[in-house]
Amino acid sequence: MIETNIATHIPTLLALQSGMTYAPGTLTAREALKHAAEARYVLPSDLSALYAKFVITDHEGDLSGSIAWTKAEGLEVSVAGTGERAEDYQRRVESLIQHRLPSDFEQGDGKHNLTWTGKDNLIGKQIALNDAMNSMYRVNGGSIVEVDRTLGDTRLIVSVVDVEKLTNGKNLPKAMVVSYFDAASGALKRTETIVDTYEDRNGVLVPSSRRVYVSERGTVRAFEITLSDLRLDRK
């Protein structure tokens, strides 16, 4: 069964390799996380609209759809299909675009009481959001390298494994692994390896595809989201 309401809860975490260095104790948890969040690549502030078509290809065939985002009205994703499969893919496309949209740190992660947990390891120093989903981040060298949160009976850990440092100093994620665990037992239920590609449209980097490899119940399957007919409007 497809697990819903997961992809949309993967936070806007992909703000990596910011180049900031610090020694333990020199920054508060809030300062460290805010710096990483502000280092992520997002669409430019003078972009007023984005339109695109997409095709999702999996073992069942193709699903087509459209994307419309405007600064005034927000994001709308339509999929030419019904049922759980179409709804899951709609959320996944929404997540793909939402992670490239600007966001206000203070209205998002910054509204929580961010604290160092002291449970550090080789991956990084851990920050607790102290929210309803028991969210935890790990930072290393000024980068967010792991997000851990619990949604109902599922605990997920997001690990970014590839990121491009752009010439403007921003960070563009290219690949991540999402591990889904049973929250009660800790048993691994599924992993998803996500690989993204982007294209340059007059200096604006926009998603062009997302391939996802799903490992579950002794099998590996894949699906791909491919964008086309992209149009950008600027002020």
Tab-separated table of C-alpha atoms in Angstrom:
chain	number	residue	atom	x	y	z
A	1	MET	CA	0.000	0.000	0.000
A	2	ILE	CA	1.326	3.448	-0.855
A	3	GLU	CA	2.070	5.465	2.273
A	4	THR	CA	0.529	8.892	1.889
A	5	ASN	CA	1.293	12.255	3.484
A	6	ILE	CA	4.997	11.418	3.723
A	7	ALA	CA	6.635	13.284	0.841
A	8	THR	CA	4.919	16.533	1.729
A	9	HIS	CA	6.350	16.368	5.236
A	10	ILE	CA	9.945	16.066	4.084
A	11	PRO	CA	11.059	19.491	5.211
A	12	THR	CA	12.801	22.104	3.184
A	13	LEU	CA	16.017	20.656	4.419
A	14	LEU	CA	18.146	20.613	1.370
A	15	ALA	CA	20.385	23.498	2.342
A	16	LEU	CA	23.751	21.820	2.317
A	17	GLN	CA	27.468	22.510	2.142
A	18	SER	CA	27.083	26.165	3.055
A	19	GLY	CA	30.812	26.587	3.521
A	20	MET	CA	30.316	27.818	7.057
A	21	THR	CA	32.711	26.380	9.610
A	22	TYR	CA	32.388	26.441	13.338
A	23	ALA	CA	33.725	24.809	16.436
A	24	PRO	CA	31.352	23.086	18.847
A	25	GLY	CA	29.744	25.607	21.145
A	26	THR	CA	30.370	28.711	19.019
A	27	LEU	CA	26.883	28.805	17.521
A	28	THR	CA	23.460	28.235	18.949
A	29	ALA	CA	21.312	25.538	17.364
A	30	ARG	CA	19.112	28.269	15.876
A	31	GLU	CA	22.053	30.082	14.305
A	32	ALA	CA	23.478	26.912	12.764
A	33	LEU	CA	20.170	25.789	11.267
A	34	LYS	CA	19.196	29.240	9.998
A	35	HIS	CA	22.486	29.646	8.157
A	36	ALA	CA	22.063	26.290	6.415
A	37	ALA	CA	18.436	27.040	5.515
A	38	GLU	CA	19.361	30.376	3.965
A	39	ALA	CA	22.129	28.748	1.903
A	40	ARG	CA	19.792	26.511	-0.098
A	41	TYR	CA	19.071	27.317	-3.746
A	42	VAL	CA	15.539	28.573	-4.374
A	43	LEU	CA	13.835	30.204	-7.319
A	44	PRO	CA	14.687	33.918	-7.659
A	45	SER	CA	12.513	36.490	-5.930
A	46	ASP	CA	11.618	38.214	-9.226
A	47	LEU	CA	10.002	35.046	-10.592
A	48	SER	CA	6.247	35.585	-10.675
A	49	ALA	CA	5.060	32.323	-12.265
A	50	LEU	CA	6.158	28.841	-13.333
A	51	TYR	CA	4.209	26.531	-15.612
A	52	ALA	CA	5.116	23.036	-16.818
A	53	LYS	CA	3.764	19.699	-17.943
A	54	PHE	CA	5.013	16.381	-16.617
A	55	VAL	CA	4.838	12.658	-17.218
A	56	ILE	CA	5.265	10.063	-14.476
A	57	THR	CA	6.430	6.659	-15.688
A	58	ASP	CA	6.295	3.551	-13.498
A	59	HIS	CA	5.620	-0.178	-13.824
A	60	GLU	CA	1.919	0.503	-14.386
A	61	GLY	CA	2.420	2.931	-17.255
A	62	ASP	CA	2.338	6.712	-17.646
A	63	LEU	CA	0.445	9.439	-15.858
A	64	SER	CA	0.477	12.982	-17.202
A	65	GLY	CA	-0.176	16.239	-15.458
A	66	SER	CA	0.502	19.940	-15.191
A	67	ILE	CA	2.118	22.376	-12.780
A	68	ALA	CA	1.056	25.970	-12.230
A	69	TRP	CA	2.725	28.168	-9.636
A	70	THR	CA	2.212	31.882	-9.250
A	71	LYS	CA	3.473	34.120	-6.510
A	72	ALA	CA	-0.046	35.433	-6.028
A	73	GLU	CA	-1.972	32.149	-5.926
A	74	GLY	CA	0.566	29.505	-4.932
A	75	LEU	CA	1.098	26.011	-6.324
A	76	GLU	CA	-1.408	23.798	-8.123
A	77	VAL	CA	-0.514	20.339	-9.450
A	78	SER	CA	-3.019	18.361	-11.528
A	79	VAL	CA	-2.700	14.667	-12.430
A	80	ALA	CA	-4.786	13.011	-15.156
A	81	GLY	CA	-5.873	10.114	-12.997
A	82	THR	CA	-7.780	9.117	-9.885
A	83	GLY	CA	-7.216	6.940	-6.857
A	84	GLU	CA	-4.377	6.401	-4.438
A	85	ARG	CA	-1.657	6.147	-7.093
A	86	ALA	CA	-2.555	9.481	-8.684
A	87	GLU	CA	-2.890	11.190	-5.308
A	88	ASP	CA	0.514	9.925	-4.184
A	89	TYR	CA	2.203	11.173	-7.349
A	90	GLN	CA	0.456	14.524	-7.090
A	91	ARG	CA	1.965	15.014	-3.624
A	92	ARG	CA	5.383	13.954	-4.890
A	93	VAL	CA	5.338	16.518	-7.695
A	94	GLU	CA	4.171	19.171	-5.243
A	95	SER	CA	7.095	18.304	-2.973
A	96	LEU	CA	9.561	18.527	-5.873
A	97	ILE	CA	8.485	22.093	-6.675
A	98	GLN	CA	7.893	23.267	-3.106
A	99	HIS	CA	11.484	22.527	-2.141
A	100	ARG	CA	12.656	25.069	-4.694
A	101	LEU	CA	10.313	27.824	-3.509
A	102	PRO	CA	11.528	30.522	-1.101
A	103	SER	CA	10.398	30.117	2.493
A	104	ASP	CA	10.625	32.104	5.708
A	105	PHE	CA	12.848	30.347	8.250
A	106	GLU	CA	11.217	32.164	11.160
A	107	GLN	CA	7.763	31.005	10.060
A	108	GLY	CA	8.956	27.421	9.517
A	109	ASP	CA	11.627	25.569	11.464
A	110	GLY	CA	12.651	28.786	13.206
A	111	LYS	CA	9.368	29.068	15.089
A	112	HIS	CA	10.344	26.094	17.253
A	113	ASN	CA	12.580	26.020	20.317
A	114	LEU	CA	15.707	24.700	18.604
A	115	THR	CA	18.223	23.035	20.902
A	116	TRP	CA	21.365	20.929	20.621
A	117	THR	CA	20.624	17.402	21.831
A	118	GLY	CA	24.219	16.422	22.644
A	119	LYS	CA	23.648	13.144	20.764
A	120	ASP	CA	26.352	13.804	18.202
A	121	ASN	CA	28.047	11.211	16.003
A	122	LEU	CA	30.269	11.007	12.946
A	123	ILE	CA	27.380	12.140	10.748
A	124	GLY	CA	26.980	15.416	12.591
A	125	LYS	CA	25.740	17.433	15.561
A	126	GLN	CA	22.071	16.917	16.318
A	127	ILE	CA	19.464	19.655	16.702
A	128	ALA	CA	16.000	19.037	18.155
A	129	LEU	CA	13.105	21.073	16.822
A	130	ASN	CA	10.987	20.093	19.840
A	131	ASP	CA	7.898	19.856	17.649
A	132	ALA	CA	4.961	17.466	17.478
A	133	MET	CA	6.809	15.136	15.067
A	134	ASN	CA	9.908	14.754	17.248
A	135	SER	CA	11.979	16.235	14.415
A	136	MET	CA	15.756	16.084	14.596
A	137	TYR	CA	18.382	17.554	12.282
A	138	ARG	CA	22.067	16.795	12.031
A	139	VAL	CA	24.468	19.482	10.867
A	140	ASN	CA	28.078	19.075	9.882
A	141	GLY	CA	30.360	21.862	8.722
A	142	GLY	CA	27.435	24.223	8.349
A	143	SER	CA	25.356	21.740	6.344
A	144	ILE	CA	22.172	19.857	7.166
A	145	VAL	CA	23.124	16.238	6.560
A	146	GLU	CA	20.185	14.390	8.117
A	147	VAL	CA	16.552	14.924	9.058
A	148	ASP	CA	14.728	12.513	11.352
A	149	ARG	CA	11.015	12.807	12.118
A	150	THR	CA	8.031	10.664	13.063
A	151	LEU	CA	4.668	10.719	11.291
A	152	GLY	CA	2.130	8.468	12.959
A	153	ASP	CA	3.468	4.909	12.976
A	154	THR	CA	6.316	5.748	10.572
A	155	ARG	CA	9.676	7.260	11.374
A	156	LEU	CA	11.623	8.602	8.406
A	157	ILE	CA	15.240	9.658	8.067
A	158	VAL	CA	16.309	11.772	5.108
A	159	SER	CA	19.993	11.661	4.163
A	160	VAL	CA	21.356	13.981	1.461
A	161	VAL	CA	24.116	12.186	-0.444
A	162	ASP	CA	24.945	14.569	-3.308
A	163	VAL	CA	24.812	18.348	-3.588
A	164	GLU	CA	26.227	20.873	-6.038
A	165	LYS	CA	27.847	24.064	-4.812
A	166	LEU	CA	26.796	26.768	-7.252
A	167	THR	CA	28.947	29.716	-8.276
A	168	ASN	CA	26.733	32.059	-6.248
A	169	GLY	CA	27.486	30.035	-3.120
A	170	LYS	CA	24.074	28.407	-2.908
A	171	ASN	CA	23.578	24.666	-2.578
A	172	LEU	CA	21.589	22.566	-5.033
A	173	PRO	CA	20.776	19.011	-3.875
A	174	LYS	CA	21.032	16.270	-6.477
A	175	ALA	CA	20.399	13.037	-4.556
A	176	MET	CA	19.047	11.834	-1.233
A	177	VAL	CA	17.977	8.631	0.483
A	178	VAL	CA	14.773	8.427	2.518
A	179	SER	CA	14.560	5.513	4.970
A	180	TYR	CA	11.175	4.555	6.426
A	181	PHE	CA	11.073	2.705	9.751
A	182	ASP	CA	8.318	1.274	11.901
A	183	ALA	CA	8.161	3.814	14.711
A	184	ALA	CA	7.455	1.209	17.379
A	185	SER	CA	9.916	-1.558	16.497
A	186	GLY	CA	12.531	0.334	14.504
A	187	ALA	CA	12.260	-2.190	11.659
A	188	LEU	CA	13.164	-0.834	8.226
A	189	LYS	CA	10.096	-0.843	5.973
A	190	ARG	CA	11.286	0.874	2.810
A	191	THR	CA	14.018	3.014	1.317
A	192	GLU	CA	13.749	5.490	-1.521
A	193	THR	CA	16.819	6.730	-3.388
A	194	ILE	CA	16.018	9.994	-5.162
A	195	VAL	CA	18.075	11.454	-8.019
A	196	ASP	CA	17.199	14.897	-9.421
A	197	THR	CA	18.301	16.727	-12.552
A	198	TYR	CA	17.948	20.425	-13.347
A	199	GLU	CA	18.102	22.649	-16.383
A	200	ASP	CA	19.239	26.252	-16.727
A	201	ARG	CA	16.598	28.588	-18.110
A	202	ASN	CA	18.175	32.013	-18.542
A	203	GLY	CA	20.046	31.705	-15.290
A	204	VAL	CA	17.219	30.013	-13.374
A	205	LEU	CA	17.787	26.389	-12.389
A	206	VAL	CA	14.540	24.445	-12.485
A	207	PRO	CA	13.841	20.730	-11.947
A	208	SER	CA	13.778	18.689	-15.152
A	209	SER	CA	13.433	15.162	-13.755
A	210	ARG	CA	13.278	13.080	-10.612
A	211	ARG	CA	14.017	9.339	-10.619
A	212	VAL	CA	13.122	7.348	-7.507
A	213	TYR	CA	14.315	3.812	-6.709
A	214	VAL	CA	12.078	2.112	-4.148
A	215	SER	CA	13.393	-0.883	-2.179
A	216	GLU	CA	10.605	-2.729	-0.384
A	217	ARG	CA	9.552	-6.301	0.417
A	218	GLY	CA	12.521	-7.890	-1.332
A	219	THR	CA	12.150	-5.969	-4.605
A	220	VAL	CA	13.478	-2.789	-6.192
A	221	ARG	CA	11.277	-0.742	-8.494
A	222	ALA	CA	11.612	2.704	-9.985
A	223	PHE	CA	9.515	5.570	-11.263
A	224	GLU	CA	10.443	8.820	-12.944
A	225	ILE	CA	8.942	12.293	-13.099
A	226	THR	CA	9.889	14.175	-16.283
A	227	LEU	CA	9.025	17.849	-16.777
A	228	SER	CA	8.481	19.516	-20.152
A	229	ASP	CA	7.034	22.674	-21.753
A	230	LEU	CA	8.471	24.779	-18.964
A	231	ARG	CA	7.585	28.464	-18.886
A	232	LEU	CA	8.846	31.083	-16.470
A	233	ASP	CA	7.400	34.570	-15.984
A	234	ARG	CA	9.463	37.267	-14.338
A	235	LYS	CA	8.490	40.693	-13.077
